[in-house]
Short mmCIF file of C-alpha atoms in Angstrom, two decimals:
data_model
loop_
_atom_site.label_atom_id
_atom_site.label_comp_id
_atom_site.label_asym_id
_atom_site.label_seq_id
_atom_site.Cartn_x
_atom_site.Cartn_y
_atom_site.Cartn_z
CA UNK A 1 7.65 -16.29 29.21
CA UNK A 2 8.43 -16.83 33.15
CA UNK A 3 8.03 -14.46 35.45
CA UNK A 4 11.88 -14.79 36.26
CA UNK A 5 12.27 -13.27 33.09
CA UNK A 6 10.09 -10.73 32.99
CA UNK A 7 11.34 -9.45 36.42
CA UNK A 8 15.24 -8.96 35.42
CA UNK A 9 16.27 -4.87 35.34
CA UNK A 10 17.41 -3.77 31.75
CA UNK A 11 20.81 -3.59 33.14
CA UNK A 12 20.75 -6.62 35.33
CA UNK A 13 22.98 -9.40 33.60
CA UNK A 14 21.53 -11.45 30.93
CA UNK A 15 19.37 -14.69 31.74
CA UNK A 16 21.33 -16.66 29.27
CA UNK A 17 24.32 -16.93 31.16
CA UNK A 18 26.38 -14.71 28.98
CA UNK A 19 27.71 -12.37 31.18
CA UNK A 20 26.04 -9.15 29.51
CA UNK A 21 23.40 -6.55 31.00
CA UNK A 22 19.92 -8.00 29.76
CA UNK A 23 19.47 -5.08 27.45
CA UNK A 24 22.27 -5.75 24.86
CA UNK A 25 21.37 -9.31 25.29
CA UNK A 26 18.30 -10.97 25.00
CA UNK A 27 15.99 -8.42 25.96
CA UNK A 28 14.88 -6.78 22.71
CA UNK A 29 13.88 -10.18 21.73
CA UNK A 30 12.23 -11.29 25.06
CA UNK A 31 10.22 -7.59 23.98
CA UNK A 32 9.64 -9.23 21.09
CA UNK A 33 7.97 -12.36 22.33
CA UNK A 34 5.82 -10.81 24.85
CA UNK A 35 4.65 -8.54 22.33
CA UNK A 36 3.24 -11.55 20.53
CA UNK A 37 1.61 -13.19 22.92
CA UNK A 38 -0.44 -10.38 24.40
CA UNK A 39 -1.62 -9.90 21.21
CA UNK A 40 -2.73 -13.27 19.63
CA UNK A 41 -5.16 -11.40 17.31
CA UNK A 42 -4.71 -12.77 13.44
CA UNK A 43 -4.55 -10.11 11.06
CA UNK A 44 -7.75 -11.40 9.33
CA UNK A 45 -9.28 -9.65 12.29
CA UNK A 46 -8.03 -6.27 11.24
CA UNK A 47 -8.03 -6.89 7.83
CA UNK A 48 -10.82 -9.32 6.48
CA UNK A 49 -9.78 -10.24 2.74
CA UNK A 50 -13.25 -8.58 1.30
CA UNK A 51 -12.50 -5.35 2.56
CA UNK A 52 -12.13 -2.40 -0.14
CA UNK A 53 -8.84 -0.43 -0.35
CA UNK A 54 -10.42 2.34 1.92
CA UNK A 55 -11.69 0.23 4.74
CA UNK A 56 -8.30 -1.66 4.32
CA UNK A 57 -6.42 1.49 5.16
CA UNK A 58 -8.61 2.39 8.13
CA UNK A 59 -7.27 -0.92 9.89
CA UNK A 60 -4.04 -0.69 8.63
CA UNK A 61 -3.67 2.03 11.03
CA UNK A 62 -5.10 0.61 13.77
CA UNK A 63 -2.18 -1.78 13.09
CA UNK A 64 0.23 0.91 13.35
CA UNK A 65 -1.56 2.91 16.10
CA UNK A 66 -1.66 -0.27 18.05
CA UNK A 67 2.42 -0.57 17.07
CA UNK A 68 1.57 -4.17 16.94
CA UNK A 69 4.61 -4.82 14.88
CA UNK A 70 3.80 -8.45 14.47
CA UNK A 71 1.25 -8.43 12.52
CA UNK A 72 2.23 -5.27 10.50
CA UNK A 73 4.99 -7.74 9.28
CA UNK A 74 2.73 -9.99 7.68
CA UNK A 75 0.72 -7.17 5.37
CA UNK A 76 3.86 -7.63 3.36
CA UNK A 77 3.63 -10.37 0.50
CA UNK A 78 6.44 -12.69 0.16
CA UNK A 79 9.57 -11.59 -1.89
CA UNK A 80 8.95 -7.96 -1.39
CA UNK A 81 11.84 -5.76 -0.52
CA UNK A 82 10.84 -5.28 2.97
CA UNK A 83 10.91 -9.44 3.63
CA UNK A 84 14.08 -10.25 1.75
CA UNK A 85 15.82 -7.04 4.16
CA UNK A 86 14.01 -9.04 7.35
CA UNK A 87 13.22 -12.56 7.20
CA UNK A 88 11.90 -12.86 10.11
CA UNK A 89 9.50 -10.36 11.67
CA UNK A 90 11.73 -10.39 15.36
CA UNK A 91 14.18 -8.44 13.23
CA UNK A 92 11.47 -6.07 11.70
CA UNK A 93 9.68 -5.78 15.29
CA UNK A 94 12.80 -4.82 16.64
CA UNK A 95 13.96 -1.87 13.98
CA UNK A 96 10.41 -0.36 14.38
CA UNK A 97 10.71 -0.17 18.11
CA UNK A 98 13.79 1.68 17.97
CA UNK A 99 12.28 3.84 15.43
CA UNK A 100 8.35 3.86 14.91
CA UNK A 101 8.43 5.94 11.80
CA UNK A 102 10.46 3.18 10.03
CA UNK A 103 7.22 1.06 9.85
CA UNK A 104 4.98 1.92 6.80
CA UNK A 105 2.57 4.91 8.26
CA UNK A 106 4.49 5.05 11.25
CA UNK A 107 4.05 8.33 12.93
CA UNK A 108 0.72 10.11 13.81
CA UNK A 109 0.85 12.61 11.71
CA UNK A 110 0.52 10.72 8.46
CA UNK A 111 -2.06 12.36 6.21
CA UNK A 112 -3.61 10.48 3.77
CA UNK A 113 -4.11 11.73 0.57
CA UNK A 114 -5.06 9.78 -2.17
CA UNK A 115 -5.54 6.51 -3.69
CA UNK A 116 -5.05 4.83 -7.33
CA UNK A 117 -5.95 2.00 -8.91
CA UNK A 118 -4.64 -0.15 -11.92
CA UNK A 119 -5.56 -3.61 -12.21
CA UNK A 120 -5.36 -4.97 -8.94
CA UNK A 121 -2.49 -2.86 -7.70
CA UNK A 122 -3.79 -0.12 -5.09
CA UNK A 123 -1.40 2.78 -4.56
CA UNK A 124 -1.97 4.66 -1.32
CA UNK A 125 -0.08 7.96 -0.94
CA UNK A 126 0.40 9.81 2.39
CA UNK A 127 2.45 12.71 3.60
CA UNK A 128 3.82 13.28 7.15
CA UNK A 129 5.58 17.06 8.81
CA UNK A 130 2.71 19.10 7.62
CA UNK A 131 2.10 20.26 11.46
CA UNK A 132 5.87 19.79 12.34
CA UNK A 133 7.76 22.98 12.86
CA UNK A 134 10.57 21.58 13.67
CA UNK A 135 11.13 20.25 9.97
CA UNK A 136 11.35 21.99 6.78
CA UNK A 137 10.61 18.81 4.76
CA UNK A 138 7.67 16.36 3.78
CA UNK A 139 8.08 13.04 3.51
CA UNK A 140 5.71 11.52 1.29
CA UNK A 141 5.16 7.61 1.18
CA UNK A 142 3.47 5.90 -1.28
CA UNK A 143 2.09 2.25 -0.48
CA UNK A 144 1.80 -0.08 -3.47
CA UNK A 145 -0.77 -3.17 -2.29
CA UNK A 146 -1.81 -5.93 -4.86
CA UNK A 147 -4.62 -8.19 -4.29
CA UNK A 148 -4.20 -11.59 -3.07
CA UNK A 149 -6.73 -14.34 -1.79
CA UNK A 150 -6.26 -13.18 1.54
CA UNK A 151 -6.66 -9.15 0.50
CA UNK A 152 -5.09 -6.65 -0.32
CA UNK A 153 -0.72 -7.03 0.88
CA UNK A 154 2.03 -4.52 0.22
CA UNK A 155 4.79 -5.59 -2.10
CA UNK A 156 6.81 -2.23 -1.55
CA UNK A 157 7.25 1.08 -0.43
CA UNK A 158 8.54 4.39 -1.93
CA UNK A 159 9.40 7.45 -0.08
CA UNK A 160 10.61 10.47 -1.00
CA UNK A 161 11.24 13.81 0.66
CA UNK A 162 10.37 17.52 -0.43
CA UNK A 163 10.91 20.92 0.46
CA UNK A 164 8.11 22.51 2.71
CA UNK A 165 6.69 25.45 0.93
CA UNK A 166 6.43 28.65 2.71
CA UNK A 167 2.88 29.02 1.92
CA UNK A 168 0.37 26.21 2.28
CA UNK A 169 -1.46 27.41 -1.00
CA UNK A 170 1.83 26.36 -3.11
CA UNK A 171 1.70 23.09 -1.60
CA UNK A 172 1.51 20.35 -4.38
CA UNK A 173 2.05 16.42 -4.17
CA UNK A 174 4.15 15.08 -6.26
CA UNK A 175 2.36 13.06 -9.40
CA UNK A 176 1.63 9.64 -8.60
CA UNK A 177 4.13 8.47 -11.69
CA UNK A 178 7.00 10.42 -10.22
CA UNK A 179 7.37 6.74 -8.09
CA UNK A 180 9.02 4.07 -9.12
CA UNK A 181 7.05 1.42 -8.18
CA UNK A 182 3.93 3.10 -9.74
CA UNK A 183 5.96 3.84 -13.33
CA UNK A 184 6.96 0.26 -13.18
CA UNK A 185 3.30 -0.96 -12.96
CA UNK A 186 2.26 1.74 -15.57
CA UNK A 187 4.59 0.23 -17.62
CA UNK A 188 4.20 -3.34 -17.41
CA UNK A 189 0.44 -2.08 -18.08
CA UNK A 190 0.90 -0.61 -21.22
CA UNK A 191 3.02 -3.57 -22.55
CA UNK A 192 0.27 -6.18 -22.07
CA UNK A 193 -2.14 -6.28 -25.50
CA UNK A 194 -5.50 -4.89 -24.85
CA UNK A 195 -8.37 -7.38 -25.16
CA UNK A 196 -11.39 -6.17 -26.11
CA UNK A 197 -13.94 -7.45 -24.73
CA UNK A 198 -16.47 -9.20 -26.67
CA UNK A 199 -19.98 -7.51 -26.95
CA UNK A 200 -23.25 -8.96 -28.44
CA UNK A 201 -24.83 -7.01 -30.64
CA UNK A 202 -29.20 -8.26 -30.84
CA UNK A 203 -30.61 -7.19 -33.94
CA UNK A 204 -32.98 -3.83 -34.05
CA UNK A 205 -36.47 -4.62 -35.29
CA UNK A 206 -37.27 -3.69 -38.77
CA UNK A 207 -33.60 -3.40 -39.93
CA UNK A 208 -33.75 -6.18 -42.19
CA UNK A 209 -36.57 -5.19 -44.02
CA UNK A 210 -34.99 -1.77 -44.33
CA UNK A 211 -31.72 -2.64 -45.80
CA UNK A 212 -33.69 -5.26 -48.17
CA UNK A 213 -35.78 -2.04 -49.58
CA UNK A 214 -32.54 -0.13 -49.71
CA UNK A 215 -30.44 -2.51 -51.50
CA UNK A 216 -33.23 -3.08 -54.35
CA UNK A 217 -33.37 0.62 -54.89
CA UNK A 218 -30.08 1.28 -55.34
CA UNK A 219 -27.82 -2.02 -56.09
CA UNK A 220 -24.32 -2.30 -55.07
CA UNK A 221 -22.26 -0.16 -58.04
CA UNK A 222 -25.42 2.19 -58.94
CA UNK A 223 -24.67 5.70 -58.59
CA UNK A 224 -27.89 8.06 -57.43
CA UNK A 225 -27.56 11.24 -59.21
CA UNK A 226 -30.40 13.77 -58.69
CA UNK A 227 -32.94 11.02 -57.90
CA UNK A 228 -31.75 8.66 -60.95
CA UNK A 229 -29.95 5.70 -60.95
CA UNK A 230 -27.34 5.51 -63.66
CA UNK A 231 -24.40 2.81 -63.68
CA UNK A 232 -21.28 3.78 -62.57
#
């Protein structure tokens, strides 16, 4: 980006000629673009495809602590709800700079607290207001990732919001099936046929012998009756 651009005033006119102040212009985009390139990173940096759902998490938030928005776009797998809404991260970048919490995690005062597993779905529930007491709700958000070549990617997001309780002691989360994405996967789950799987069974010394001895004491149809053998 030139440095003519970077100098103009929000409400200077627009570089493009167009007559308008730069800030209902171009400038959310020209935001956009200098976002990117101070911050050529790849997201293989943050989030290396062996990494466990845990250590996954940890530099997810870095992500979001960072607000680089960029590459936050690209933890989301293709066709989720999140790309088909934006398909094309300037337009994500710009809705989570004019409101942070929009962006999964967003906010500092997520709490993790739990994950589950199924397959190779990873569910990751957090809950943000806890500390807030300004609000009398909890949001809760629940992060369903499924593993990919490149690691783990999200491929959607419920959240749902709850009345605070007055005492922290009656505070409960709400059961991880209560989401749809998670009773979805349950139930896909349940409808695939289990395969058992196949397990080799080596032969314990002696048995033979033992079921040779037994089977000439008492053939097959013999009845043992008080320690005789009478036909049956």
């Amino acid at each position: 980006m030139s440095d003519a651009v970077t100098s103009i005033g929000r409400n200077d006119p627009c570089h493009c000629g167009s007559g308008k102040k730069y800030k209902k212009c171009h400038y959310q985009e020209d935001q956009n673009k200098r976002q990117a390139a101070l911050s050529p990173s790849k997201l293989a940096d943050f989030l290396p495809s062996n990494y466990p759902a845990y250590l996954w998490y940890k530099g997810f938030r870095v992500l979001v602590n960072r607000r680089d928005w960029n590459l936050l776009y690209e933890t989301f797998i293709e066709g989720s709800p999140v790309r088909e809404r934006f398909p094309s991260s300037d337009d994500f970048v710009a809705q989570c700079r004019q409101r942070a919490t929009f962006a999964p995690g967003g906010g500092e005062d997520y709490r993790l607290r739990r994950f589950r597993f199924l397959g190779d779905h990873v569910f990751i529930l957090s809950v943000r207001g806890e500390e807030d007491r300004t609000t009398d709700e909890l949001e809760y958000e629940l992060i369903a990732c499924r593993g990919t070549s490149e690691g783990l990617r999200i491929y959607d997001l419920n959240r749902v919001s709850v009345p605070k309780p007055e005492r922290e002691e009656e505070l409960a989360d709400p059961k991880m099936e209560s989401f749809p994405v998670v009773a979805a996967a349950l139930e896909a789950a349940r409808a695939q046929p289990v395969v058992r799987p196949f397990v080799r069974r080596w032969p314990i010394p002696g048995a033979a012998a033992v079921s040779a001895s037994v089977a000439s004491a008492a053939p097959m149809g013999d009845e043992i009756r008080g320690g005789d053998v009478s036909k049956g």
